[in-house]
GROMACS .gro file of C-alpha atoms in nm:
model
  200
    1UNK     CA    1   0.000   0.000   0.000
    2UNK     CA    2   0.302   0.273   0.098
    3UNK     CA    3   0.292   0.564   0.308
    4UNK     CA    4   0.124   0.873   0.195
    5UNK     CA    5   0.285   1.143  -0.044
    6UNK     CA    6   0.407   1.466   0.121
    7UNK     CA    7   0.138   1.629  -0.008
    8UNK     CA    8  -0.128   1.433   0.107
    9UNK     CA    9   0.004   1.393   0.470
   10UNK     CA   10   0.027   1.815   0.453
   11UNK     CA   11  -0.322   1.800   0.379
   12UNK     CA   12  -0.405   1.516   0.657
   13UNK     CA   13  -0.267   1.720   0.909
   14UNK     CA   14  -0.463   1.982   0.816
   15UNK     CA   15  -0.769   1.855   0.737
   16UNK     CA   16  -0.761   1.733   1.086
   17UNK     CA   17  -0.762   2.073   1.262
   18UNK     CA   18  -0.906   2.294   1.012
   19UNK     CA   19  -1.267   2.352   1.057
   20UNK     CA   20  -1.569   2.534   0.825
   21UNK     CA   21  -1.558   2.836   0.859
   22UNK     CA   22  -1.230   2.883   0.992
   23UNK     CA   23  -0.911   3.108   0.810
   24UNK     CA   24  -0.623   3.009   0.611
   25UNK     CA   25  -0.316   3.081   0.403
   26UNK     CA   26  -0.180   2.944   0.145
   27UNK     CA   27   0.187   3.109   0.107
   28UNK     CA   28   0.305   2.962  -0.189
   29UNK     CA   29   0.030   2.936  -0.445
   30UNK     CA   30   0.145   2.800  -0.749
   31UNK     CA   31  -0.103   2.611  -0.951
   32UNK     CA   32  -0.351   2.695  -0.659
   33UNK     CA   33  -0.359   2.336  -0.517
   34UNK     CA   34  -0.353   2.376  -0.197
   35UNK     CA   35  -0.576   2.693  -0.232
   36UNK     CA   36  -0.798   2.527  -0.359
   37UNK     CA   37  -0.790   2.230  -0.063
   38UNK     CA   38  -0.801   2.510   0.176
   39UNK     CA   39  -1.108   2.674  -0.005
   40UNK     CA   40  -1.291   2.348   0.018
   41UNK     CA   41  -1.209   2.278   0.387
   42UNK     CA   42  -1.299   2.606   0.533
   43UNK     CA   43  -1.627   2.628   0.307
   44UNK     CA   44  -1.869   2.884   0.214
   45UNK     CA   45  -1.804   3.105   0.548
   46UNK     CA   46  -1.424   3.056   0.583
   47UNK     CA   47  -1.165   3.301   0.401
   48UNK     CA   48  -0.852   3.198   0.257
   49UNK     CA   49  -0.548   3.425   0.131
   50UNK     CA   50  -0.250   3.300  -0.128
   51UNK     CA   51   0.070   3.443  -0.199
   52UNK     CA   52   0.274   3.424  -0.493
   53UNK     CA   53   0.532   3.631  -0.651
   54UNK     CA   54   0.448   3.542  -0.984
   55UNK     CA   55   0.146   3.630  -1.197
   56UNK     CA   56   0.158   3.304  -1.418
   57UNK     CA   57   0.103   3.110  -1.090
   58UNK     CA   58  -0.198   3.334  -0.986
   59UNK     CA   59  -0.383   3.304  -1.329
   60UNK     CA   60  -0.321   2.915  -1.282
   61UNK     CA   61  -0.469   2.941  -0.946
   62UNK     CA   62  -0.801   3.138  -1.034
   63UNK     CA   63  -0.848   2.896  -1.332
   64UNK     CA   64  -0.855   2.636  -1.098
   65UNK     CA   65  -1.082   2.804  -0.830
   66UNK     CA   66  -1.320   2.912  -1.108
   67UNK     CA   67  -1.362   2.576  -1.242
   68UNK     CA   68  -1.384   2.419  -0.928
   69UNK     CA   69  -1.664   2.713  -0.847
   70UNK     CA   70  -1.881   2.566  -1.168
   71UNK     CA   71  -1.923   2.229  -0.970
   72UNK     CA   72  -2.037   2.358  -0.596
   73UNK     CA   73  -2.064   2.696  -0.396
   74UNK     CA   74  -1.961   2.566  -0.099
   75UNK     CA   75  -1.575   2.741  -0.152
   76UNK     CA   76  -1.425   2.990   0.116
   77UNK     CA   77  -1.354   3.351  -0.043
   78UNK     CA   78  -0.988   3.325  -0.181
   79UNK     CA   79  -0.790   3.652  -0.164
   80UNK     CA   80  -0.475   3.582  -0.439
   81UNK     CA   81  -0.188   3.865  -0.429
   82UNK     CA   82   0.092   3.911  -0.636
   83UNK     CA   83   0.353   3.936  -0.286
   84UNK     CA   84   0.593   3.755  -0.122
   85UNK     CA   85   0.492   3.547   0.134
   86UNK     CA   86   0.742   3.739   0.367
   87UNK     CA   87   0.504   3.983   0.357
   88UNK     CA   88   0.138   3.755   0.466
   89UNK     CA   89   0.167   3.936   0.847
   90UNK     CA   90   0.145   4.335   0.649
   91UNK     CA   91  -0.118   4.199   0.401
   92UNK     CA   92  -0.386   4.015   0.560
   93UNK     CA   93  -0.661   4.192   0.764
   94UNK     CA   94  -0.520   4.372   1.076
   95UNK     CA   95  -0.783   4.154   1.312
   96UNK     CA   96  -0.598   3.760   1.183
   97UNK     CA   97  -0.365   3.736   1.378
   98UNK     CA   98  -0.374   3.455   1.624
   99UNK     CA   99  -0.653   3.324   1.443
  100UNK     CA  100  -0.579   3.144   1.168
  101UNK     CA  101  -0.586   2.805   1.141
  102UNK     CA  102  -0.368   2.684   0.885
  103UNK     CA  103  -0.072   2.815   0.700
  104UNK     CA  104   0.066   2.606   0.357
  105UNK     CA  105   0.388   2.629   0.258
  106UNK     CA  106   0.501   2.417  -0.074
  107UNK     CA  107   0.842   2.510  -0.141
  108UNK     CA  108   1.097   2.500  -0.406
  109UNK     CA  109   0.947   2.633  -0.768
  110UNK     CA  110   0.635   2.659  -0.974
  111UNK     CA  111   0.569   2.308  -1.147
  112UNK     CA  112   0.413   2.428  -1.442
  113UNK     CA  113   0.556   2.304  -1.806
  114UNK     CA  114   0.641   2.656  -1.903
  115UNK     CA  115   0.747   2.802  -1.553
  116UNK     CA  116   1.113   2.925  -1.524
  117UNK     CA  117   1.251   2.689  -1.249
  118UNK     CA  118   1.536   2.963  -1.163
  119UNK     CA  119   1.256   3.156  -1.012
  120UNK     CA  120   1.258   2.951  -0.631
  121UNK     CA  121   1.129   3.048  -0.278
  122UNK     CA  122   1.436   3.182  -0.079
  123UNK     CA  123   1.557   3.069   0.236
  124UNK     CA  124   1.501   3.431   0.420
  125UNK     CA  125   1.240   3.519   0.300
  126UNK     CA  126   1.069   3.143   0.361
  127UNK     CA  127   1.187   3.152   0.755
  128UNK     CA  128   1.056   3.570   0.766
  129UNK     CA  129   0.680   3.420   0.690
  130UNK     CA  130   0.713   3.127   0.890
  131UNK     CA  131   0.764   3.371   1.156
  132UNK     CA  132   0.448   3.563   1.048
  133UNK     CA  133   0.227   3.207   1.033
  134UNK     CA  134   0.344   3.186   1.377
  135UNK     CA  135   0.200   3.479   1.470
  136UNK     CA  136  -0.100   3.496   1.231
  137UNK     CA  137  -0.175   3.120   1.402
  138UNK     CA  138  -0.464   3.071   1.646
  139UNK     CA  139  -0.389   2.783   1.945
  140UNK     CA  140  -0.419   2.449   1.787
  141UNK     CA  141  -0.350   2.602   1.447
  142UNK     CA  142  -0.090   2.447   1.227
  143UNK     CA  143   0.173   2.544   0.958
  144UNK     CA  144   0.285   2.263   0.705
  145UNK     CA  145   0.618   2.329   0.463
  146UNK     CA  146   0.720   2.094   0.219
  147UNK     CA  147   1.024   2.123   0.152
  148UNK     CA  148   1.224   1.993  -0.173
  149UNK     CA  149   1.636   1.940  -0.145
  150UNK     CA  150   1.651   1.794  -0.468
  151UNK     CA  151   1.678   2.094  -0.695
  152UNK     CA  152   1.943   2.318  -0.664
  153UNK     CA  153   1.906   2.570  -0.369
  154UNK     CA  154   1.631   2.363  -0.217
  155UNK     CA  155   1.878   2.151  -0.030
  156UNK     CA  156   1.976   2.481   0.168
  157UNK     CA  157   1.641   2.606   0.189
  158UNK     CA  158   1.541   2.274   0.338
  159UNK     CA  159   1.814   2.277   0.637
  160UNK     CA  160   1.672   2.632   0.706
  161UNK     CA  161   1.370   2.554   0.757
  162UNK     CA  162   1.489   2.259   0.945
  163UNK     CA  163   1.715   2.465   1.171
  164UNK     CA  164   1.455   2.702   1.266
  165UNK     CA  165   1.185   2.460   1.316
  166UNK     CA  166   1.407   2.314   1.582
  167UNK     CA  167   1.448   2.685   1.720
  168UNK     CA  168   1.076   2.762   1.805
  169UNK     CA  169   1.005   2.704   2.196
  170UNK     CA  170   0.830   2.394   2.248
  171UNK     CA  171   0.577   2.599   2.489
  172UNK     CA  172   0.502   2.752   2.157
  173UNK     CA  173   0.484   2.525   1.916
  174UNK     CA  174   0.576   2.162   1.865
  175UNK     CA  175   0.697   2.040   1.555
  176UNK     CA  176   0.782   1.695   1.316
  177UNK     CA  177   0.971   1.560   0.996
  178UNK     CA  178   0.766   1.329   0.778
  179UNK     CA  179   1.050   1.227   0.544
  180UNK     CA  180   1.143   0.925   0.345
  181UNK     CA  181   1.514   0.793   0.523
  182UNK     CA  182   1.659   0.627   0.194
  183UNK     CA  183   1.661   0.919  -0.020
  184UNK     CA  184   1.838   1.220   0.099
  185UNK     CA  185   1.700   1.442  -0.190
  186UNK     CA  186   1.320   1.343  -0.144
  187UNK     CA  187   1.063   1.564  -0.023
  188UNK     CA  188   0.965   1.620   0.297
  189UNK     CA  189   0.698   1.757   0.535
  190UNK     CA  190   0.758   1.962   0.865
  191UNK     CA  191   0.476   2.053   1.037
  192UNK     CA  192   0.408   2.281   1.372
  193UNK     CA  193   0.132   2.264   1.542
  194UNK     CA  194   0.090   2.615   1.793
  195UNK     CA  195   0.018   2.518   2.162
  196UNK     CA  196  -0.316   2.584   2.298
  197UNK     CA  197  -0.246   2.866   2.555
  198UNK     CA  198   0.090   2.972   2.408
  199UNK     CA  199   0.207   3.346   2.376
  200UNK     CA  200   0.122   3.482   2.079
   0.00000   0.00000   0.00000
């Protein structure tokens, strides 16, 4: 049978603390995936914002929400915005923080046929919205990153966000790896779930 992808495990953990109606991010669009998971989990009262420093990904993104809008109604409002993700805490309304419930990160480029795969999230500016999600993050809430060492610059990006995962307090936050052991370059999942009663 075999474990579960990365992806799906991201959305597993998610889907398992998420509720309708509740907020989201997604801070990596790209095709809109996981905006579209995020959309469907929070439903017709939640509100989800994406983030995405390039316009192809965003027009891939609404594509997908539109279609997916021509088969049910029951989709949160998606906010899409042409910013870095190191930017989510300045963007979103000034009354989310500490209460969002979920915060996707998929890291590395945008896997589209055409998409220039020079153009890759950065390990600063990955670790300065991690930060934010922390902040932006209700009790119980949760961030997922997948991370990808296989292309070039994703192996460093990877130990980053490794290195500061291990960083945040454990009265804040606690935090796993979900990684295959045999394969050094294959992707990974590490997840932090914020403490109920933590500081903020």
């Amino acid at each position: 049978m075999g474990f579960m992808s990365v992806l799906s495990f991201a959305h597993k953990l998610i889907s398992e603390r998420l509720t309708l109606g509740d907020r989201a991010i997604d801070a990596t669009v790209g095709t809109g995936a996981d905006t579209l998971f995020l959309a469907k989990t929070t439903g017709a009262r939640g509100e989800v914002y994406g983030f995405d420093i390039q316009a192809a990904a965003l027009k891939l993104a609404e594509e997908r929400l539109r279609l997916a809008r021509e088969d049910t109604s029951s989709l949160s409002a998606v906010t899409l915005l042409e910013r870095s993700h190191a930017e989510m805490a300045e963007a979103v309304p000034a009354n989310w923080p500490g209460t969002v419930g979920a915060v996707m990160f998929n890291l590395g480029y945008l896997p589209s046929g055409d998409a220039d795969k020079n153009i890759i999230t950065e390990p600063d500016s990955s670790i300065a919205a991690l930060e934010a999600s922390l902040q932006l993050l209700r009790p119980g809430g949760i961030i997922t990153a997948v991370l990808y060492p296989g292309h070039a610059g994703g192996d460093l990006e990877a130990a980053a966000v490794e290195a500061w995962a291990t960083t945040v307090s454990p009265k804040v936050a606690q935090s796993i790896v979900y990684r295959q052991l045999q394969r050094t370059d294959a992707p990974y999942v590490i997840a932090l779930e914020k403490k109920k009663g933590s500081p903020s």
